[in-house]
Amino acid sequence: MSLFLHYLSMPYLLAGIELTLEVTALGLGGGLILGLILAGMQLSRFWPLAAIARAYTVIFRGTPLILQMVFAYDALPHIGIKLPAVLAAGLALACNEAPFIAEMLRAGVLGVDRGQLTAGQALGMTPSVLMRRIIAPQAIRTMIPAFGNEAVSALKNSSLASVVAVQELTLRSTQLASSTFDFFSIFFASGLLYLVLTATISAIQLFVEWLLDLDRTTRRERRLADYLPWRRVDLAAKLELADATATDPEPAELAVTPPLALTREERARRAATIARNNIAVEVKDLTKSYGPQTVLGGLDLTVRIGEVVALLGPSGSGKSTLLRCINHLENWDGGTVRVGGRRLGFSENGKPLSPRAIANERASVGVGMVFQQFNLFAHLSAKENIAGPLRWVHGMTRIDADRRAAELLDRVGLSHRAHALPRHLSGGQQQRVAIARALAPNPSVLLLDEPTSALDPELVNEVLEVIRRLAIDDGLTMIISTHQIRFADEVADRVAFLSGGAIIEEGPAHEVLSNPRNPLTARFLSVMEADKTPETVR
């Protein structure tokens, strides 16, 4: 035992640890840089870049690291590149680690829910903002365990640097054993030193996971997350806001008290007022196909400022695609879409805009969108889901953005859940936060794509009540895709019934819903009437 302890503390072996860590650090640091480049190339829309990155991955994953180290040390001098042994070993390890790290990065990026990216685009986020604020925070959190595992692997693989005469821990252990013939004690001590190093990496990994854990319950436990680069919290502003709102009472949960339906005279006066308003959304001869399937076939729709239009129709009739085209979340084959007189997504000479320019145009035109699946940003609290886009897209200060978020959460009855993560909210609460987020920048038009379809029946009313208030109290221009017939009758000024990618009947909501003229509309309404949701039972 004394001999083992002697080897364990021998300066000769301990000095080898320094070189082991140098090679490992060079391998991981260089591998991370190269991995970022490779991941970006593979995710690029420019296929030659993706092909080059894939070829690199095949080559360096498919050849032994020991050969790569020999090549870096012995072959590069033939082309005039002479590297020190440690640097050559680090370069080879970096080149070997790069494709593995690239795949981890790519998996992290692709693992972020696509719905969140669509929501970010709808809010006017440019690709760079999406990457920094939405994709990177979630991808990094999921990659920490895999990166910790790769760091351990790199540390052990650094032992192969002995083939290019790097005096790291393994080579020194071999040399010492060859001179003393005490193989067991020396290699046992060497193995224990490696175990200490890998255990340290594992401890660092667990600590980082703990720091980034969003499910820790108290805000004090999460305060370190405020320093992460994608948060950039102004702590002074945060304290000022906290002082300003400390006396605000928490509101009760949203009370469901639906308004009375408008009378015939009130409907007539409202229709006359809307008819004098300017056009908010104009769709002309819109066509859209997915391969051989035509989704929209020459569709025309005009919506005036302050008007609420309900889109009805069976699944697959083109309602969601129409809404996504209006916000230019989908490209289309033919026709034009204008919002506020502007042709969204195209320059004045008719050329398509870049993704960044389209994002800026969405933000300036003001088209809010609420999705079927909520699409809240999973790593942000309810308040951050609303305030974040206001800062990142519209340049609001943190105090103003947080005040706006608090105001909207109070309006939808969720002030008491401001700091809850989306996964800790019910479906109805998540959808109300999504509506508040869409309203935050004061959009000129609000698009709602089946806002209650993903909710349990008992949660439908609380979301529909929020939308009722927006339509009747605020006079917001809205286009709603829905199957809630009673709701459409109470709230919508006009109903458009879609079938096969075309509007086959439209007119005043109450008139169409009570006396449909098209047989397809009548059949659809009769089916929906026979299968009433709890929302229609009062």
Coordinates of C-alpha atoms in Angstrom, one line a residue:
M1 CA 0.0 0.0 0.0
S2 CA 2.8 2.4 0.8
L3 CA 4.3 1.8 -2.6
F4 CA 1.0 2.5 -4.2
L5 CA 0.6 5.8 -2.3
H6 CA 4.1 6.7 -3.3
Y7 CA 3.3 6.3 -7.0
L8 CA 0.0 8.1 -6.5
S9 CA 1.8 11.2 -5.3
M10 CA 4.9 10.9 -7.4
P11 CA 5.8 14.2 -9.1
Y12 CA 6.8 12.4 -12.3
L13 CA 3.2 11.0 -12.7
L14 CA 1.5 14.2 -11.5
A15 CA 3.5 16.2 -14.1
G16 CA 1.9 14.0 -16.8
I17 CA -1.5 15.2 -15.7
E18 CA -0.7 18.7 -16.9
L19 CA 0.1 17.5 -20.4
T20 CA -3.0 15.2 -20.4
L21 CA -5.1 18.2 -19.5
E22 CA -3.4 20.4 -22.2
V23 CA -4.1 17.9 -24.9
T24 CA -7.7 17.4 -23.7
A25 CA -8.3 21.2 -23.5
L26 CA -6.9 21.7 -27.0
G27 CA -9.1 18.8 -28.3
L28 CA -12.3 20.0 -26.7
G29 CA -11.8 23.7 -27.4
G30 CA -10.8 23.1 -31.0
G31 CA -13.4 20.4 -31.4
L32 CA -16.1 22.8 -30.2
I33 CA -15.1 25.5 -32.7
L34 CA -14.8 23.1 -35.6
G35 CA -18.1 21.4 -34.4
L36 CA -19.9 24.7 -34.5
I37 CA -18.7 25.3 -38.1
L38 CA -19.6 21.8 -39.2
A39 CA -23.1 21.9 -37.5
G40 CA -23.7 25.3 -39.2
M41 CA -22.7 23.8 -42.6
Q42 CA -24.9 20.8 -42.2
L43 CA -27.9 23.0 -41.2
S44 CA -27.2 25.3 -44.1
R45 CA -29.7 25.5 -47.0
F46 CA -26.7 25.6 -49.4
W47 CA -26.3 21.9 -50.1
P48 CA -22.6 22.0 -51.2
L49 CA -21.6 23.1 -47.7
A50 CA -23.7 20.4 -46.1
A51 CA -22.1 17.8 -48.4
I52 CA -18.6 18.9 -47.4
A53 CA -19.5 18.8 -43.7
R54 CA -21.0 15.3 -44.2
A55 CA -17.9 14.1 -46.0
Y56 CA -15.6 15.4 -43.2
T57 CA -17.8 13.6 -40.7
V58 CA -17.5 10.3 -42.5
I59 CA -13.8 10.5 -42.8
F60 CA -12.9 11.5 -39.3
R61 CA -15.5 9.3 -37.6
G62 CA -14.4 6.4 -39.7
T63 CA -10.7 6.4 -39.1
P64 CA -8.8 5.6 -35.8
L65 CA -7.7 8.6 -33.7
I66 CA -4.2 7.1 -33.4
L67 CA -3.7 7.3 -37.2
Q68 CA -4.9 10.9 -37.2
M69 CA -2.4 11.8 -34.5
V70 CA 0.4 10.2 -36.4
F71 CA -0.7 12.0 -39.6
A72 CA -0.8 15.4 -37.7
Y73 CA 2.7 14.9 -36.3
D74 CA 4.5 13.0 -39.1
A75 CA 2.7 13.8 -42.4
L76 CA 2.0 17.6 -42.0
P77 CA 5.8 18.4 -42.0
H78 CA 5.9 17.1 -45.6
I79 CA 3.8 20.1 -46.6
G80 CA 5.7 22.5 -44.5
I81 CA 3.6 22.4 -41.3
K82 CA 5.7 21.3 -38.4
L83 CA 3.8 21.2 -35.1
P84 CA 5.1 20.5 -31.6
A85 CA 4.0 17.1 -30.3
V86 CA 1.4 18.5 -27.8
L87 CA -0.1 20.8 -30.5
A88 CA -0.2 18.0 -33.1
A89 CA -2.0 15.7 -30.6
G90 CA -4.4 18.4 -29.7
L91 CA -5.1 19.2 -33.3
A92 CA -5.8 15.6 -34.1
L93 CA -8.0 15.2 -31.1
A94 CA -9.9 18.4 -32.1
C95 CA -10.5 17.1 -35.6
N96 CA -11.7 13.8 -34.3
E97 CA -14.0 15.4 -31.7
A98 CA -15.5 17.9 -34.1
P99 CA -17.9 15.6 -36.0
F100 CA -19.2 14.2 -32.7
I101 CA -19.7 17.6 -31.2
A102 CA -21.3 18.8 -34.5
E103 CA -23.8 16.0 -34.3
M104 CA -24.6 16.9 -30.7
L105 CA -25.2 20.5 -31.7
R106 CA -27.3 19.6 -34.7
A107 CA -29.4 17.2 -32.6
G108 CA -29.9 20.0 -30.0
V109 CA -31.0 22.5 -32.6
L110 CA -33.3 20.1 -34.4
G111 CA -34.7 19.0 -31.0
V112 CA -36.3 22.4 -30.4
D113 CA -40.0 22.2 -31.1
R114 CA -40.7 23.6 -34.6
G115 CA -43.9 25.2 -33.3
Q116 CA -41.8 27.5 -31.1
L117 CA -39.8 28.6 -34.1
T118 CA -42.9 29.3 -36.1
A119 CA -44.3 31.4 -33.2
G120 CA -41.0 33.3 -33.1
Q121 CA -41.2 34.0 -36.8
A122 CA -44.8 35.1 -36.4
L123 CA -43.7 37.6 -33.7
G124 CA -41.2 39.1 -36.1
M125 CA -38.0 37.5 -34.8
T126 CA -35.1 37.4 -37.3
P127 CA -33.2 34.1 -37.8
S128 CA -30.3 35.4 -35.6
V129 CA -32.7 36.4 -32.8
L130 CA -34.4 33.0 -33.0
M131 CA -31.1 31.3 -32.7
R132 CA -29.9 33.4 -29.7
R133 CA -33.1 33.7 -27.8
I134 CA -35.1 30.5 -28.6
I135 CA -33.0 27.8 -30.1
A136 CA -29.6 28.1 -28.3
P137 CA -30.9 28.3 -24.7
Q138 CA -33.0 25.1 -25.1
A139 CA -30.4 23.3 -27.3
I140 CA -27.5 24.0 -24.8
R141 CA -29.6 22.7 -21.9
T142 CA -30.2 19.4 -23.7
M143 CA -26.6 19.0 -24.9
I144 CA -24.9 19.4 -21.5
P145 CA -25.1 15.6 -20.6
A146 CA -23.8 14.6 -24.0
F147 CA -21.0 17.2 -23.9
G148 CA -20.0 16.0 -20.4
N149 CA -19.8 12.5 -21.8
E150 CA -17.7 13.7 -24.8
A151 CA -15.4 15.5 -22.4
V152 CA -14.8 12.3 -20.5
S153 CA -14.2 10.5 -23.7
A154 CA -11.7 13.1 -24.9
L155 CA -9.8 12.9 -21.7
K156 CA -9.3 9.2 -22.0
N157 CA -8.5 9.5 -25.7
S158 CA -5.7 11.9 -24.9
S159 CA -3.7 8.9 -23.8
L160 CA -3.2 8.1 -27.4
A161 CA -1.0 11.2 -27.6
S162 CA 1.8 8.9 -26.4
V163 CA 2.3 7.6 -30.0
V164 CA 3.7 11.0 -30.9
A165 CA 5.9 11.1 -27.8
V166 CA 3.8 13.4 -25.7
Q167 CA 4.8 12.8 -22.1
E168 CA 1.2 12.6 -20.8
L169 CA 0.1 10.4 -17.9
T170 CA -0.2 7.1 -19.7
L171 CA 3.2 7.3 -21.4
R172 CA 4.9 8.3 -18.1
S173 CA 3.1 5.3 -16.4
T174 CA 4.4 3.0 -19.1
Q175 CA 7.9 4.3 -18.9
L176 CA 7.9 4.0 -15.1
A177 CA 6.5 0.5 -15.1
S178 CA 9.1 -0.6 -17.7
S179 CA 11.9 0.5 -15.5
T180 CA 10.6 -0.8 -12.1
F181 CA 8.5 -3.8 -13.4
D182 CA 5.9 -2.8 -10.8
F183 CA 3.1 -2.8 -13.4
F184 CA 0.2 -3.3 -11.0
S185 CA 0.8 -0.5 -8.5
I186 CA 1.8 2.0 -11.2
F187 CA -1.1 1.4 -13.5
F188 CA -3.5 1.2 -10.6
A189 CA -2.3 4.6 -9.4
S190 CA -2.5 6.0 -13.0
G191 CA -6.1 4.6 -13.3
L192 CA -7.1 6.3 -10.0
L193 CA -5.7 9.6 -11.2
Y194 CA -7.8 9.3 -14.4
L195 CA -10.8 8.5 -12.3
V196 CA -10.3 11.6 -10.3
L197 CA -10.1 13.7 -13.4
T198 CA -13.2 12.1 -15.0
A199 CA -15.1 12.4 -11.7
T200 CA -14.3 16.1 -11.7
I201 CA -15.7 16.5 -15.2
S202 CA -18.9 14.7 -14.1
A203 CA -19.2 17.0 -11.1
I204 CA -18.9 20.1 -13.3
Q205 CA -21.5 18.6 -15.7
L206 CA -24.0 18.1 -12.8
F207 CA -23.3 21.6 -11.5
V208 CA -24.0 23.1 -14.9
E209 CA -27.2 21.1 -15.2
W210 CA -28.2 22.3 -11.8
L211 CA -27.6 25.9 -12.8
L212 CA -29.6 25.6 -15.9
D213 CA -32.5 23.7 -14.3
L214 CA -35.6 25.8 -14.8
D215 CA -37.8 23.6 -12.7
R216 CA -36.2 24.7 -9.4
T217 CA -39.2 26.1 -7.6
T218 CA -38.1 29.4 -6.1
R219 CA -37.1 32.5 -8.1
R220 CA -34.1 33.0 -5.8
E221 CA -32.8 29.6 -6.9
R222 CA -33.1 30.7 -10.5
R223 CA -31.5 34.1 -10.2
L224 CA -28.1 32.9 -11.5
A225 CA -29.9 32.2 -14.8
D226 CA -30.3 36.0 -15.2
Y227 CA -26.6 36.2 -16.1
L228 CA -26.9 33.8 -19.0
P229 CA -26.1 35.5 -22.4
W230 CA -29.5 35.0 -23.8
R231 CA -31.3 36.6 -20.8
R232 CA -29.2 39.8 -20.4
V233 CA -31.3 40.9 -17.4
D234 CA -30.8 44.5 -16.3
L235 CA -30.8 43.8 -12.6
A236 CA -31.2 47.4 -11.6
A237 CA -34.3 47.7 -13.9
K238 CA -35.6 44.5 -12.4
L239 CA -35.4 45.8 -8.9
E240 CA -37.1 49.0 -9.9
L241 CA -39.9 47.1 -11.5
A242 CA -40.3 44.9 -8.5
D243 CA -40.6 48.0 -6.2
A244 CA -43.1 49.6 -8.6
T245 CA -45.3 46.5 -8.6
A246 CA -44.8 45.2 -5.1
T247 CA -48.1 46.6 -3.9
D248 CA -50.2 45.2 -6.9
P249 CA -52.7 42.6 -5.6
E250 CA -52.9 39.3 -7.4
P251 CA -56.0 39.0 -9.5
A252 CA -58.4 36.1 -9.2
E253 CA -58.7 33.5 -12.0
L254 CA -60.6 34.7 -15.0
A255 CA -64.3 34.7 -14.4
V256 CA -66.3 33.3 -17.3
T257 CA -69.2 35.7 -17.8
P258 CA -70.0 35.7 -21.5
P259 CA -71.7 38.8 -22.9
L260 CA -75.1 38.8 -24.3
A261 CA -75.4 38.3 -28.1
L262 CA -75.8 41.4 -30.2
T263 CA -79.3 42.3 -31.2
R264 CA -80.2 42.5 -34.9
E265 CA -80.2 46.3 -34.8
E266 CA -76.8 46.3 -33.1
R267 CA -75.4 43.9 -35.7
A268 CA -76.8 46.2 -38.5
R269 CA -75.2 49.3 -37.0
R270 CA -71.9 47.5 -36.5
A271 CA -71.9 46.2 -40.1
A272 CA -72.6 49.7 -41.5
T273 CA -69.7 51.1 -39.5
I274 CA -67.3 48.3 -40.6
A275 CA -68.3 48.8 -44.3
R276 CA -67.0 52.4 -44.1
N277 CA -63.6 51.2 -42.8
N278 CA -60.5 50.7 -44.8
I279 CA -59.4 47.2 -45.9
A280 CA -57.1 45.5 -43.3
V281 CA -56.5 42.2 -45.2
E282 CA -56.9 41.6 -48.9
V283 CA -56.4 38.1 -50.4
K284 CA -56.8 37.7 -54.2
D285 CA -56.7 34.5 -56.2
L286 CA -54.5 32.8 -53.7
T287 CA -53.3 29.3 -54.7
K288 CA -51.2 26.9 -52.7
S289 CA -50.3 23.3 -53.3
Y290 CA -48.3 20.6 -51.5
G291 CA -47.0 18.5 -54.4
P292 CA -50.0 17.2 -56.3
Q293 CA -52.5 18.2 -53.5
T294 CA -54.1 21.6 -54.0
V295 CA -54.8 23.2 -50.6
L296 CA -55.9 26.7 -51.8
G297 CA -57.4 27.1 -55.2
G298 CA -57.8 30.8 -56.2
L299 CA -59.2 32.0 -52.9
D300 CA -60.4 35.6 -52.4
L301 CA -61.0 37.2 -49.0
T302 CA -61.3 40.8 -47.9
V303 CA -61.4 41.8 -44.2
R304 CA -62.0 45.4 -43.1
I305 CA -60.6 47.2 -40.0
G306 CA -62.5 46.2 -36.9
E307 CA -64.2 43.2 -38.6
V308 CA -64.2 39.7 -37.1
V309 CA -64.3 37.0 -39.7
A310 CA -64.8 33.3 -38.7
L311 CA -63.4 30.7 -41.0
L312 CA -65.5 27.5 -40.9
G313 CA -65.0 24.2 -42.7
P314 CA -64.0 20.6 -42.4
S315 CA -60.4 19.7 -41.5
G316 CA -58.2 20.0 -44.6
S317 CA -60.3 22.7 -46.2
G318 CA -57.4 25.2 -46.1
K319 CA -58.2 27.3 -43.1
S320 CA -54.9 27.0 -41.4
T321 CA -52.9 27.4 -44.6
L322 CA -54.8 30.6 -45.4
L323 CA -53.9 32.1 -42.0
R324 CA -50.3 31.1 -42.4
C325 CA -50.1 32.6 -45.9
I326 CA -51.6 35.9 -44.6
N327 CA -48.7 36.1 -42.1
H328 CA -46.2 34.7 -44.7
L329 CA -45.3 31.7 -42.6
E330 CA -46.0 29.8 -45.8
N331 CA -45.1 30.6 -49.4
W332 CA -47.8 30.3 -52.0
D333 CA -47.9 29.5 -55.7
G334 CA -49.9 32.4 -57.0
G335 CA -52.1 35.3 -56.0
T336 CA -51.4 38.2 -53.7
V337 CA -51.8 38.9 -50.0
R338 CA -51.9 42.5 -48.7
V339 CA -52.0 43.6 -45.0
G340 CA -52.7 47.2 -44.4
G341 CA -52.1 47.8 -48.1
R342 CA -48.6 46.3 -48.0
R343 CA -47.7 43.1 -49.9
L344 CA -46.2 41.2 -47.1
G345 CA -43.0 39.3 -48.0
F346 CA -42.2 41.1 -51.2
S347 CA -40.4 44.3 -52.2
E348 CA -42.0 47.1 -54.2
N349 CA -40.7 45.5 -57.4
G350 CA -42.2 42.2 -56.5
K351 CA -39.1 40.3 -55.5
P352 CA -39.3 38.0 -52.5
L353 CA -37.6 39.4 -49.3
S354 CA -35.0 37.6 -47.3
P355 CA -36.1 35.9 -44.1
R356 CA -34.6 38.7 -42.0
A357 CA -36.5 41.3 -44.0
I358 CA -39.7 39.4 -43.8
A359 CA -39.3 39.2 -40.0
N360 CA -38.8 42.9 -39.8
E361 CA -41.8 43.5 -42.0
R362 CA -44.0 41.3 -39.9
A363 CA -43.1 43.3 -36.9
S364 CA -43.8 46.6 -38.5
V365 CA -47.1 45.6 -40.2
G366 CA -48.4 44.1 -37.0
V367 CA -50.0 40.7 -37.6
G368 CA -50.4 38.7 -34.4
M369 CA -51.0 35.0 -34.5
V370 CA -52.3 32.4 -32.0
F371 CA -51.7 28.7 -32.8
Q372 CA -53.5 25.5 -32.1
Q373 CA -50.7 24.1 -30.0
F374 CA -50.0 27.3 -28.0
N375 CA -46.3 27.3 -29.1
L376 CA -45.1 29.0 -26.0
F377 CA -41.3 29.2 -25.5
A378 CA -40.7 26.3 -23.2
H379 CA -37.7 27.8 -21.4
L380 CA -39.4 31.1 -20.5
S381 CA -42.0 31.9 -17.9
A382 CA -45.4 33.3 -18.8
K383 CA -44.2 36.8 -18.3
E384 CA -41.0 36.3 -20.2
N385 CA -42.9 34.8 -23.1
I386 CA -44.7 38.1 -23.5
A387 CA -42.0 40.6 -22.5
G388 CA -39.1 38.9 -24.3
P389 CA -40.3 39.5 -27.9
L390 CA -41.2 43.1 -27.0
R391 CA -37.5 43.7 -26.1
W392 CA -35.9 41.6 -28.8
V393 CA -38.1 42.6 -31.7
H394 CA -39.6 46.0 -30.9
G395 CA -36.7 47.4 -28.8
M396 CA -38.7 48.1 -25.7
T397 CA -36.9 48.6 -22.4
R398 CA -37.1 45.8 -19.8
I399 CA -39.3 47.9 -17.5
D400 CA -41.8 48.9 -20.2
A401 CA -41.9 45.3 -21.6
D402 CA -42.4 43.8 -18.1
R403 CA -45.2 46.3 -17.4
R404 CA -46.9 45.5 -20.6
A405 CA -46.6 41.8 -19.8
A406 CA -48.0 42.3 -16.3
E407 CA -50.9 44.3 -17.8
L408 CA -51.8 41.6 -20.3
L409 CA -51.5 38.8 -17.8
D410 CA -53.8 40.7 -15.5
R411 CA -56.3 41.1 -18.4
V412 CA -56.4 37.4 -19.1
G413 CA -56.6 36.5 -15.4
L414 CA -53.1 35.1 -15.0
S415 CA -51.1 37.6 -12.9
H416 CA -50.7 35.0 -10.2
R417 CA -49.0 32.6 -12.7
A418 CA -46.6 35.2 -14.2
H419 CA -43.5 33.3 -13.2
A420 CA -44.7 29.8 -14.1
L421 CA -43.2 27.8 -17.0
P422 CA -45.5 26.7 -19.8
R423 CA -45.3 23.1 -18.7
H424 CA -46.6 24.1 -15.3
L425 CA -49.7 25.7 -16.8
S426 CA -53.0 24.1 -17.9
G427 CA -53.8 24.1 -21.6
G428 CA -56.3 26.9 -21.1
Q429 CA -53.8 29.0 -19.2
Q430 CA -51.1 28.3 -21.9
Q431 CA -53.5 29.5 -24.6
R432 CA -54.4 32.6 -22.7
V433 CA -50.7 33.4 -22.3
A434 CA -50.3 32.8 -26.1
I435 CA -53.1 35.3 -26.8
A436 CA -51.6 37.8 -24.5
R437 CA -48.2 37.4 -26.2
A438 CA -49.8 38.0 -29.6
L439 CA -51.6 41.1 -28.3
A440 CA -48.5 42.6 -26.7
P441 CA -47.2 44.6 -29.7
N442 CA -50.7 46.0 -30.4
P443 CA -51.1 44.2 -33.7
S444 CA -53.4 45.6 -36.4
V445 CA -54.7 42.1 -37.2
L446 CA -55.0 39.0 -35.0
L447 CA -55.1 35.6 -36.6
L448 CA -56.3 32.7 -34.5
D449 CA -55.9 29.1 -35.8
E450 CA -58.3 26.8 -34.0
P451 CA -57.4 28.3 -30.6
T452 CA -59.5 25.8 -28.7
S453 CA -58.9 22.6 -30.7
A454 CA -56.0 21.3 -28.4
L455 CA -58.0 22.0 -25.2
D456 CA -60.0 19.7 -23.0
P457 CA -63.7 20.6 -23.2
E458 CA -63.8 22.1 -19.7
L459 CA -61.0 24.6 -20.6
V460 CA -62.6 25.9 -23.9
N461 CA -64.8 28.5 -22.2
E462 CA -61.9 30.4 -20.5
V463 CA -60.1 30.9 -23.8
L464 CA -63.2 31.8 -25.8
E465 CA -64.1 34.4 -23.2
V466 CA -60.8 36.2 -23.7
I467 CA -61.4 36.3 -27.5
R468 CA -65.0 37.6 -27.0
R469 CA -63.7 40.5 -25.0
L470 CA -61.1 41.3 -27.7
A471 CA -63.8 41.3 -30.4
I472 CA -66.6 43.0 -28.7
D473 CA -64.9 45.4 -26.2
D474 CA -61.7 46.2 -28.2
G475 CA -62.9 46.1 -31.8
L476 CA -59.8 44.3 -32.9
T477 CA -59.6 43.0 -36.4
M478 CA -59.6 39.2 -36.2
I479 CA -59.6 36.2 -38.5
I480 CA -60.5 33.1 -36.6
S481 CA -60.4 29.5 -37.7
T482 CA -62.8 27.7 -35.5
H483 CA -65.3 24.8 -35.1
Q484 CA -67.2 26.6 -32.3
I485 CA -70.4 27.5 -34.1
R486 CA -72.2 29.3 -31.2
F487 CA -69.0 31.3 -30.5
A488 CA -68.8 32.3 -34.2
D489 CA -72.5 33.4 -34.2
E490 CA -72.0 35.5 -31.1
V491 CA -68.6 37.1 -32.0
A492 CA -68.1 37.1 -35.8
D493 CA -69.4 39.8 -38.1
R494 CA -69.0 37.5 -41.1
V495 CA -68.5 33.8 -41.7
A496 CA -66.6 32.3 -44.6
F497 CA -67.1 28.6 -45.2
L498 CA -64.2 26.8 -46.9
S499 CA -64.3 23.5 -48.7
G500 CA -61.6 22.1 -51.0
G501 CA -59.4 25.2 -50.7
A502 CA -62.1 27.7 -51.8
I503 CA -64.8 29.8 -50.1
I504 CA -68.1 28.4 -51.1
E505 CA -70.3 30.5 -49.0
E506 CA -69.8 33.7 -47.0
G507 CA -72.0 36.4 -45.5
P508 CA -73.2 37.9 -42.2
A509 CA -72.5 35.4 -39.4
H510 CA -76.0 35.0 -38.0
E511 CA -77.5 34.8 -41.5
V512 CA -75.1 32.1 -42.8
L513 CA -75.2 30.0 -39.6
S514 CA -79.0 30.1 -39.2
N515 CA -79.9 29.8 -42.9
P516 CA -77.1 28.4 -45.0
R517 CA -77.6 28.3 -48.7
N518 CA -74.9 25.9 -49.8
P519 CA -75.7 22.2 -49.1
L520 CA -72.1 21.6 -47.9
T521 CA -72.4 24.4 -45.4
A522 CA -75.8 23.1 -44.2
R523 CA -74.4 19.5 -43.9
F524 CA -71.4 20.7 -41.9
L525 CA -73.5 22.8 -39.5
S526 CA -75.9 20.0 -38.9
V527 CA -73.1 17.7 -38.0
M528 CA -71.6 20.2 -35.7
E529 CA -75.0 20.9 -34.1
A530 CA -75.4 17.2 -33.5
D531 CA -72.0 17.1 -31.7
K532 CA -72.2 20.1 -29.5
T533 CA -69.2 20.9 -27.3
P534 CA -69.7 21.9 -23.7
E535 CA -69.0 25.5 -24.8
T536 CA -72.4 25.7 -26.4
V537 CA -74.2 24.6 -23.3
R538 CA -75.0 27.6 -21.1

